[in-house]
mmCIF file of C-alpha atoms in Angstrom:
data_model
loop_
_atom_site.group_PDB
_atom_site.id
_atom_site.type_symbol
_atom_site.label_atom_id
_atom_site.label_comp_id
_atom_site.label_asym_id
_atom_site.label_seq_id
_atom_site.Cartn_x
_atom_site.Cartn_y
_atom_site.Cartn_z
ATOM 1 C CA UNK A 83 72.058 80.192 196.426
ATOM 2 C CA UNK A 84 71.265 83.584 197.907
ATOM 3 C CA UNK A 85 71.088 86.545 195.507
ATOM 4 C CA UNK A 86 73.649 89.217 196.402
ATOM 5 C CA UNK A 87 72.947 92.950 196.390
ATOM 6 C CA UNK A 88 75.021 93.363 193.220
ATOM 7 C CA UNK A 89 73.079 90.606 191.459
ATOM 8 C CA UNK A 90 69.832 92.164 192.671
ATOM 9 C CA UNK A 91 70.794 95.467 191.026
ATOM 10 C CA UNK A 92 71.479 93.635 187.754
ATOM 11 C CA UNK A 93 68.080 91.934 187.945
ATOM 12 C CA UNK A 94 66.304 95.230 188.598
ATOM 13 C CA UNK A 95 68.130 96.937 185.709
ATOM 14 C CA UNK A 96 67.162 94.133 183.323
ATOM 15 C CA UNK A 97 63.573 94.239 184.569
ATOM 16 C CA UNK A 98 63.324 97.983 183.932
ATOM 17 C CA UNK A 99 64.810 97.525 180.451
ATOM 18 C CA UNK A 100 62.466 94.688 179.451
ATOM 19 C CA UNK A 101 59.539 96.522 181.079
ATOM 20 C CA UNK A 102 60.318 99.611 178.990
ATOM 21 C CA UNK A 103 60.386 97.542 175.799
ATOM 22 C CA UNK A 104 57.081 95.960 176.805
ATOM 23 C CA UNK A 105 55.478 99.373 177.344
ATOM 24 C CA UNK A 106 56.736 100.591 173.946
ATOM 25 C CA UNK A 107 55.487 97.440 172.235
ATOM 26 C CA UNK A 108 52.090 97.593 173.928
ATOM 27 C CA UNK A 109 51.657 101.273 173.008
ATOM 28 C CA UNK A 110 52.562 100.421 169.408
ATOM 29 C CA UNK A 111 49.774 97.829 169.230
ATOM 30 C CA UNK A 112 47.165 100.012 170.964
ATOM 31 C CA UNK A 113 47.917 103.078 168.831
ATOM 32 C CA UNK A 114 47.677 101.051 165.629
ATOM 33 C CA UNK A 115 44.415 99.368 166.601
ATOM 34 C CA UNK A 116 42.836 102.704 167.540
ATOM 35 C CA UNK A 117 44.289 104.771 164.676
ATOM 36 C CA UNK A 118 43.362 102.266 161.968
ATOM 37 C CA UNK A 119 39.943 101.630 163.601
ATOM 38 C CA UNK A 120 40.232 97.840 163.869
ATOM 39 C CA UNK A 121 38.200 97.357 167.050
ATOM 40 C CA UNK A 122 35.210 96.175 164.998
ATOM 41 C CA UNK A 123 36.848 92.713 164.808
ATOM 42 C CA UNK A 124 36.237 90.385 167.749
ATOM 43 C CA UNK A 125 39.732 88.840 167.816
ATOM 44 C CA UNK A 126 41.300 92.286 167.537
ATOM 45 C CA UNK A 127 39.372 93.373 170.621
ATOM 46 C CA UNK A 128 40.817 90.425 172.535
ATOM 47 C CA UNK A 129 44.299 91.413 171.334
ATOM 48 C CA UNK A 130 43.519 94.980 172.439
ATOM 49 C CA UNK A 131 42.638 93.942 176.005
ATOM 50 C CA UNK A 132 45.552 91.491 176.143
ATOM 51 C CA UNK A 133 47.802 94.432 175.235
ATOM 52 C CA UNK A 134 46.170 96.700 177.847
ATOM 53 C CA UNK A 135 47.026 94.108 180.504
ATOM 54 C CA UNK A 136 50.614 93.901 179.202
ATOM 55 C CA UNK A 137 50.894 97.700 179.227
ATOM 56 C CA UNK A 138 49.696 97.962 182.827
ATOM 57 C CA UNK A 139 52.127 95.234 183.874
ATOM 58 C CA UNK A 140 54.928 97.001 182.042
ATOM 59 C CA UNK A 141 54.221 100.284 183.823
ATOM 60 C CA UNK A 142 53.782 98.399 187.101
ATOM 61 C CA UNK A 143 57.409 97.218 186.863
ATOM 62 C CA UNK A 144 58.581 100.742 187.612
ATOM 63 C CA UNK A 145 56.896 100.696 191.006
ATOM 64 C CA UNK A 146 59.859 98.524 192.012
ATOM 65 C CA UNK A 147 61.685 101.811 192.551
ATOM 66 C CA UNK A 148 59.527 102.182 195.665
ATOM 67 C CA UNK A 149 59.529 98.642 197.088
ATOM 68 C CA UNK A 150 60.710 100.035 200.417
ATOM 69 C CA UNK A 151 57.289 101.675 200.762
ATOM 70 C CA UNK A 152 54.937 99.027 202.159
ATOM 71 C CA UNK A 153 51.787 100.551 200.637
ATOM 72 C CA UNK A 154 53.256 100.886 197.124
ATOM 73 C CA UNK A 155 54.724 97.382 197.409
ATOM 74 C CA UNK A 156 51.274 96.048 198.336
ATOM 75 C CA UNK A 157 49.669 97.850 195.396
ATOM 76 C CA UNK A 158 52.292 96.568 192.958
ATOM 77 C CA UNK A 159 51.675 93.001 194.103
ATOM 78 C CA UNK A 160 47.908 93.276 193.575
ATOM 79 C CA UNK A 161 48.264 94.936 190.166
ATOM 80 C CA UNK A 162 50.702 92.279 189.038
ATOM 81 C CA UNK A 163 48.425 89.452 190.160
ATOM 82 C CA UNK A 164 45.304 90.896 188.485
ATOM 83 C CA UNK A 165 46.701 91.940 185.120
ATOM 84 C CA UNK A 166 49.127 89.077 184.700
ATOM 85 C CA UNK A 167 46.128 86.776 185.001
ATOM 86 C CA UNK A 168 44.553 88.951 182.323
ATOM 87 C CA UNK A 169 47.377 88.262 179.850
ATOM 88 C CA UNK A 170 47.046 84.537 180.545
ATOM 89 C CA UNK A 171 43.294 84.487 180.101
ATOM 90 C CA UNK A 172 43.145 86.615 176.953
ATOM 91 C CA UNK A 173 45.795 84.386 175.377
ATOM 92 C CA UNK A 174 43.561 81.396 176.138
ATOM 93 C CA UNK A 175 40.515 83.248 174.792
ATOM 94 C CA UNK A 176 42.341 83.986 171.520
ATOM 95 C CA UNK A 177 43.298 80.304 171.258
ATOM 96 C CA UNK A 178 39.679 79.301 171.918
ATOM 97 C CA UNK A 179 38.382 81.655 169.228
ATOM 98 C CA UNK A 180 40.855 80.313 166.677
ATOM 99 C CA UNK A 181 39.722 76.793 167.595
ATOM 100 C CA UNK A 182 36.066 77.758 167.147
ATOM 101 C CA UNK A 183 36.794 79.312 163.754
ATOM 102 C CA UNK A 184 39.143 76.675 162.313
ATOM 103 C CA UNK A 185 38.021 73.404 163.913
ATOM 104 C CA UNK A 186 34.429 73.935 165.045
ATOM 105 C CA UNK A 187 33.578 76.182 162.047
ATOM 106 C CA UNK A 188 31.409 78.238 164.363
ATOM 107 C CA UNK A 189 29.699 81.361 163.046
ATOM 108 C CA UNK A 190 28.577 82.491 166.486
ATOM 109 C CA UNK A 191 31.970 83.682 167.717
ATOM 110 C CA UNK A 192 30.860 87.324 168.197
ATOM 111 C CA UNK A 193 27.971 86.112 170.378
ATOM 112 C CA UNK A 194 30.412 84.546 172.838
ATOM 113 C CA UNK A 195 32.345 87.750 173.442
ATOM 114 C CA UNK A 196 30.264 88.932 176.410
ATOM 115 C CA UNK A 197 30.658 85.558 178.128
ATOM 116 C CA UNK A 198 34.422 85.506 177.546
ATOM 117 C CA UNK A 199 34.883 89.080 178.769
ATOM 118 C CA UNK A 200 32.766 88.485 181.885
ATOM 119 C CA UNK A 201 34.668 85.293 182.682
ATOM 120 C CA UNK A 202 38.056 87.020 182.310
ATOM 121 C CA UNK A 203 37.130 89.994 184.536
ATOM 122 C CA UNK A 204 35.604 87.832 187.283
ATOM 123 C CA UNK A 205 38.533 85.428 187.193
ATOM 124 C CA UNK A 206 41.155 88.231 187.279
ATOM 125 C CA UNK A 207 39.606 89.866 190.339
ATOM 126 C CA UNK A 208 38.595 86.622 192.060
ATOM 127 C CA UNK A 209 42.114 85.149 192.008
ATOM 128 C CA UNK A 210 43.586 88.345 193.439
ATOM 129 C CA UNK A 211 41.388 88.313 196.555
ATOM 130 C CA UNK A 212 42.695 85.272 198.571
ATOM 131 C CA UNK A 213 46.176 86.764 199.274
ATOM 132 C CA UNK A 214 44.459 89.993 200.384
ATOM 133 C CA UNK A 215 42.451 88.062 202.985
ATOM 134 C CA UNK A 216 45.643 86.637 204.511
ATOM 135 C CA UNK A 217 47.689 89.818 203.966
ATOM 136 C CA UNK A 218 50.277 88.026 201.825
ATOM 137 C CA UNK A 219 51.092 90.674 199.222
ATOM 138 C CA UNK A 220 54.610 91.946 199.798
ATOM 139 C CA UNK A 221 58.259 91.683 198.773
ATOM 140 C CA UNK A 222 59.045 88.695 196.542
ATOM 141 C CA UNK A 223 62.674 88.307 195.444
ATOM 142 C CA UNK A 224 63.414 91.524 193.501
ATOM 143 C CA UNK A 225 59.935 93.017 193.251
ATOM 144 C CA UNK A 226 56.581 92.891 195.031
ATOM 145 C CA UNK A 227 53.991 90.201 194.551
ATOM 146 C CA UNK A 228 52.787 87.375 196.839
ATOM 147 C CA UNK A 229 55.416 86.964 199.552
ATOM 148 C CA UNK A 230 57.182 83.727 200.473
ATOM 149 C CA UNK A 231 55.495 83.197 203.847
ATOM 150 C CA UNK A 232 53.514 80.109 204.805
ATOM 151 C CA UNK A 233 50.217 81.120 203.210
ATOM 152 C CA UNK A 234 52.109 83.041 200.531
ATOM 153 C CA UNK A 235 53.725 79.867 199.196
ATOM 154 C CA UNK A 236 50.329 78.226 199.036
ATOM 155 C CA UNK A 237 48.738 81.192 197.239
ATOM 156 C CA UNK A 238 51.574 81.447 194.715
ATOM 157 C CA UNK A 239 50.738 78.006 193.422
ATOM 158 C CA UNK A 240 46.994 78.012 194.071
ATOM 159 C CA UNK A 241 46.127 81.299 192.351
ATOM 160 C CA UNK A 242 49.027 81.645 189.931
ATOM 161 C CA UNK A 243 51.329 78.768 189.018
ATOM 162 C CA UNK A 244 48.877 75.869 189.005
ATOM 163 C CA UNK A 245 46.502 77.916 186.786
ATOM 164 C CA UNK A 246 49.551 78.882 184.677
ATOM 165 C CA UNK A 247 50.372 75.199 184.118
ATOM 166 C CA UNK A 248 46.772 74.642 183.071
ATOM 167 C CA UNK A 249 46.907 77.640 180.677
ATOM 168 C CA UNK A 250 50.140 76.381 179.107
ATOM 169 C CA UNK A 251 48.765 72.872 178.584
ATOM 170 C CA UNK A 252 45.449 74.254 177.341
ATOM 171 C CA UNK A 253 47.066 76.556 174.770
ATOM 172 C CA UNK A 254 49.481 73.861 173.568
ATOM 173 C CA UNK A 255 46.626 71.356 173.278
ATOM 174 C CA UNK A 256 44.327 73.760 171.450
ATOM 175 C CA UNK A 257 46.929 74.737 168.879
ATOM 176 C CA UNK A 258 48.000 71.144 168.380
ATOM 177 C CA UNK A 259 44.414 70.345 167.381
ATOM 178 C CA UNK A 260 44.218 73.510 165.259
ATOM 179 C CA UNK A 261 47.423 72.681 163.367
ATOM 180 C CA UNK A 262 46.304 69.093 162.742
ATOM 181 C CA UNK A 263 42.940 70.348 161.493
ATOM 182 C CA UNK A 264 44.658 72.884 159.252
ATOM 183 C CA UNK A 265 46.808 70.167 157.686
ATOM 184 C CA UNK A 266 43.709 68.009 157.105
ATOM 185 C CA UNK A 267 41.832 70.907 155.538
ATOM 186 C CA UNK A 268 44.747 71.874 153.325
ATOM 187 C CA UNK A 269 43.877 69.213 150.761
ATOM 188 C CA UNK A 270 40.163 68.966 151.479
ATOM 189 C CA UNK A 271 37.405 69.828 148.992
ATOM 190 C CA UNK A 272 36.339 72.757 151.188
ATOM 191 C CA UNK A 273 39.784 74.272 150.978
ATOM 192 C CA UNK A 274 40.030 73.630 147.238
ATOM 193 C CA UNK A 275 36.828 75.566 146.720
ATOM 194 C CA UNK A 276 38.609 78.688 147.978
ATOM 195 C CA UNK A 277 40.806 80.784 145.757
ATOM 196 C CA UNK A 278 44.563 80.535 146.162
ATOM 197 C CA UNK A 279 44.646 84.123 147.413
ATOM 198 C CA UNK A 280 42.044 83.370 150.109
ATOM 199 C CA UNK A 281 43.884 80.221 151.246
ATOM 200 C CA UNK A 282 47.149 82.137 151.560
ATOM 201 C CA UNK A 283 45.371 84.896 153.496
ATOM 202 C CA UNK A 284 43.797 82.376 155.897
ATOM 203 C CA UNK A 285 47.153 80.729 156.579
ATOM 204 C CA UNK A 286 48.840 84.085 157.236
ATOM 205 C CA UNK A 287 46.130 85.083 159.721
ATOM 206 C CA UNK A 288 46.385 81.709 161.431
ATOM 207 C CA UNK A 289 50.180 81.925 161.692
ATOM 208 C CA UNK A 290 49.963 85.396 163.202
ATOM 209 C CA UNK A 291 47.386 84.313 165.790
ATOM 210 C CA UNK A 292 49.447 81.238 166.657
ATOM 211 C CA UNK A 293 52.347 83.572 167.480
ATOM 212 C CA UNK A 294 50.591 84.885 170.623
ATOM 213 C CA UNK A 295 50.321 81.523 172.435
ATOM 214 C CA UNK A 296 53.832 80.547 171.308
ATOM 215 C CA UNK A 297 55.120 83.767 172.876
ATOM 216 C CA UNK A 298 53.040 82.994 175.969
ATOM 217 C CA UNK A 299 54.620 79.543 176.354
ATOM 218 C CA UNK A 300 58.184 80.791 175.763
ATOM 219 C CA UNK A 301 57.782 83.772 178.080
ATOM 220 C CA UNK A 302 56.253 81.962 181.060
ATOM 221 C CA UNK A 303 58.116 78.652 181.097
ATOM 222 C CA UNK A 304 61.277 80.125 182.756
ATOM 223 C CA UNK A 305 59.281 81.841 185.554
ATOM 224 C CA UNK A 306 57.447 78.572 186.229
ATOM 225 C CA UNK A 307 60.759 76.685 186.502
ATOM 226 C CA UNK A 308 62.186 79.386 188.763
ATOM 227 C CA UNK A 309 59.227 79.344 191.159
ATOM 228 C CA UNK A 310 59.234 75.545 191.360
ATOM 229 C CA UNK A 311 62.919 75.722 192.286
ATOM 230 C CA UNK A 312 62.195 78.514 194.770
ATOM 231 C CA UNK A 313 59.386 76.484 196.369
ATOM 232 C CA UNK A 314 61.397 73.266 196.599
ATOM 233 C CA UNK A 315 64.614 74.829 197.953
ATOM 234 C CA UNK A 316 63.223 77.881 199.755
ATOM 235 C CA UNK A 317 65.944 79.897 198.056
ATOM 236 C CA UNK A 318 66.530 82.036 194.917
ATOM 237 C CA UNK A 319 68.834 81.087 192.052
ATOM 238 C CA UNK A 320 70.387 84.067 190.252
ATOM 239 C CA UNK A 321 70.374 82.580 186.729
ATOM 240 C CA UNK A 322 66.771 81.355 186.994
ATOM 241 C CA UNK A 323 65.656 84.678 188.467
ATOM 242 C CA UNK A 324 67.480 86.544 185.698
ATOM 243 C CA UNK A 325 65.792 84.415 183.012
ATOM 244 C CA UNK A 326 62.411 85.156 184.580
ATOM 245 C CA UNK A 327 63.298 88.862 184.648
ATOM 246 C CA UNK A 328 64.188 88.783 180.937
ATOM 247 C CA UNK A 329 61.207 86.799 179.671
ATOM 248 C CA UNK A 330 58.188 87.650 181.841
ATOM 249 C CA UNK A 331 58.116 91.460 181.373
ATOM 250 C CA UNK A 332 58.894 91.220 177.641
ATOM 251 C CA UNK A 333 55.557 89.710 176.594
ATOM 252 C CA UNK A 334 54.150 93.049 175.416
ATOM 253 C CA UNK A 335 57.197 93.726 173.251
ATOM 254 C CA UNK A 336 57.150 90.255 171.671
ATOM 255 C CA UNK A 337 53.411 90.563 171.034
ATOM 256 C CA UNK A 338 54.125 93.830 169.211
ATOM 257 C CA UNK A 339 56.603 92.046 166.944
ATOM 258 C CA UNK A 340 53.984 89.391 166.170
ATOM 259 C CA UNK A 341 51.368 92.085 165.542
ATOM 260 C CA UNK A 342 53.736 93.974 163.228
ATOM 261 C CA UNK A 343 53.932 90.989 160.853
ATOM 262 C CA UNK A 344 50.322 91.612 159.818
ATOM 263 C CA UNK A 345 50.255 92.205 156.033
ATOM 264 C CA UNK A 346 47.237 94.472 156.358
ATOM 265 C CA UNK A 347 49.035 96.670 158.894
ATOM 266 C CA UNK A 348 52.123 96.942 156.704
ATOM 267 C CA UNK A 349 50.015 97.888 153.695
ATOM 268 C CA UNK A 350 48.304 100.619 155.741
ATOM 269 C CA UNK A 351 51.692 102.015 156.721
ATOM 270 C CA UNK A 352 52.863 101.946 153.109
ATOM 271 C CA UNK A 353 49.766 103.912 152.124
ATOM 272 C CA UNK A 354 50.291 106.345 155.010
ATOM 273 C CA UNK A 355 53.937 106.990 154.119
ATOM 274 C CA UNK A 356 53.079 107.161 150.435
ATOM 275 C CA UNK A 357 50.447 109.785 151.177
ATOM 276 C CA UNK A 358 52.827 111.818 153.311
ATOM 277 C CA UNK A 359 55.646 111.615 150.762
ATOM 278 C CA UNK A 360 53.252 112.467 147.945
ATOM 279 C CA UNK A 361 52.203 115.607 149.795
ATOM 280 C CA UNK A 362 55.861 116.565 150.172
ATOM 281 C CA UNK A 363 56.421 115.858 146.490
ATOM 282 C CA UNK A 364 53.427 117.953 145.538
ATOM 283 C CA UNK A 365 54.564 120.858 147.700
ATOM 284 C CA UNK A 366 57.977 120.626 146.045
ATOM 285 C CA UNK A 367 56.328 120.740 142.635
ATOM 286 C CA UNK A 368 54.289 123.770 143.665
ATOM 287 C CA UNK A 369 57.498 125.518 144.654
ATOM 288 C CA UNK A 370 59.133 124.607 141.356
ATOM 289 C CA UNK A 371 56.097 125.847 139.462
ATOM 290 C CA UNK A 372 56.127 129.119 141.409
ATOM 291 C CA UNK A 373 59.860 129.521 140.741
ATOM 292 C CA UNK A 374 59.254 128.878 137.067
ATOM 293 C CA UNK A 375 56.517 131.524 136.950
ATOM 294 C CA UNK A 376 58.733 134.070 138.655
ATOM 295 C CA UNK A 377 61.665 133.268 136.377
ATOM 296 C CA UNK A 378 59.431 133.365 133.332
ATOM 297 C CA UNK A 379 58.043 136.760 134.303
ATOM 298 C CA UNK A 380 61.480 138.178 135.064
ATOM 299 C CA UNK A 381 62.916 136.972 131.773
ATOM 300 C CA UNK A 382 59.912 137.653 129.576
ATOM 301 C CA UNK A 383 61.640 140.633 128.011
ATOM 302 C CA UNK A 384 65.077 139.061 128.020
ATOM 303 C CA UNK A 385 66.085 138.213 124.477
ATOM 304 C CA UNK A 386 68.598 135.673 125.809
ATOM 305 C CA UNK A 387 65.728 133.543 127.108
ATOM 306 C CA UNK A 388 64.950 131.878 123.785
ATOM 307 C CA UNK A 389 61.614 130.403 122.870
ATOM 308 C CA UNK A 390 63.046 126.888 122.468
ATOM 309 C CA UNK A 391 64.628 127.052 125.919
ATOM 310 C CA UNK A 392 61.305 128.144 127.443
ATOM 311 C CA UNK A 393 59.466 125.313 125.718
ATOM 312 C CA UNK A 394 62.020 122.736 126.875
ATOM 313 C CA UNK A 395 61.865 124.032 130.441
ATOM 314 C CA UNK A 396 58.072 123.962 130.445
ATOM 315 C CA UNK A 397 57.957 120.459 128.957
ATOM 316 C CA UNK A 398 60.314 119.011 131.575
ATOM 317 C CA UNK A 399 58.520 120.737 134.417
ATOM 318 C CA UNK A 400 55.071 119.625 133.199
ATOM 319 C CA UNK A 401 56.230 116.015 133.166
ATOM 320 C CA UNK A 402 57.512 116.257 136.767
ATOM 321 C CA UNK A 403 54.441 118.153 137.965
ATOM 322 C CA UNK A 404 51.939 115.717 136.412
ATOM 323 C CA UNK A 405 53.820 112.735 137.863
ATOM 324 C CA UNK A 406 53.810 114.312 141.320
ATOM 325 C CA UNK A 407 50.136 115.194 141.075
ATOM 326 C CA UNK A 408 49.203 111.630 140.148
ATOM 327 C CA UNK A 409 50.889 110.329 143.301
ATOM 328 C CA UNK A 410 49.362 113.084 145.416
ATOM 329 C CA UNK A 411 45.820 112.745 144.100
ATOM 330 C CA UNK A 412 44.712 110.728 147.146
ATOM 331 C CA UNK A 413 45.985 113.350 149.593
ATOM 332 C CA UNK A 414 43.183 115.693 150.671
ATOM 333 C CA UNK A 415 45.653 118.318 151.857
ATOM 334 C CA UNK A 416 47.356 118.362 148.445
ATOM 335 C CA UNK A 417 44.073 118.452 146.574
ATOM 336 C CA UNK A 418 42.903 121.398 148.655
ATOM 337 C CA UNK A 419 46.133 123.214 147.887
ATOM 338 C CA UNK A 420 45.746 122.397 144.196
ATOM 339 C CA UNK A 421 42.220 123.794 144.178
ATOM 340 C CA UNK A 422 43.364 126.988 145.839
ATOM 341 C CA UNK A 423 46.507 127.355 143.799
#
């Protein structure tokens, strides 16, 4: 079933839309990791680099505007091959680290980081080189990647889809073992020695980390099915190609949703918004206090402004002001203003 020009336009539109969501999601994760200074954690660094790869792939989608340019098409294909491998590998690395922590009970996880990072970089670049040697980067369906020529078909499976099958099976296998081990540990003496709060925290962290490989499996199963169909029939199927267009570029966005379910991140945002709102509240109180002073001075000689009315006004304002100040006490900006007031 050949894809028509109209269907191709639909596919490109969907790809740009999902690519945009992926870029937004990836930026959300990166900004939060950097702003809240969470790069000191090993697993967070892997999530950071996984997100960088997703961001680059998301931006790379927009080079499809220039697929008619052979050079840009060639560059898009190489970028896609390198950084898509990166998302695969970092997902596997995260799964491996969870396995080491939960099943192997290893305390040397930070020591393995250099080895993991070196392996990922070498693998990403190494698997992008073979199609360069045979000049097989070019137009592929609706975007640029490894073309569908003789060597191109071979490279698609050799350096992408066969490794992808291995990654999928590896991640599924690792998390199957992790889940079984978690169930076993749930009623073990080791787990009972932990506080209820710590056990709940461990389970929440585990569930959040499991989300990344689940997303990986869901996102890349349709593309795998589509390429197998494409290889066996030497043709494109619109529905399969559309499913690939929806799922594959959306990994960064779905990862952002998984990342946003972190309780620690939500608590940091609550504190941030609380601080901001407290500053606004404090500024409002300052204005009310200034208005009260001005009104008090203007009516100091006014016999109509009775003493009881002044006392009631002052009492109500003091209650509001003290309440606002208590909420704003953690805001440096507000404290500085209070000192200088």
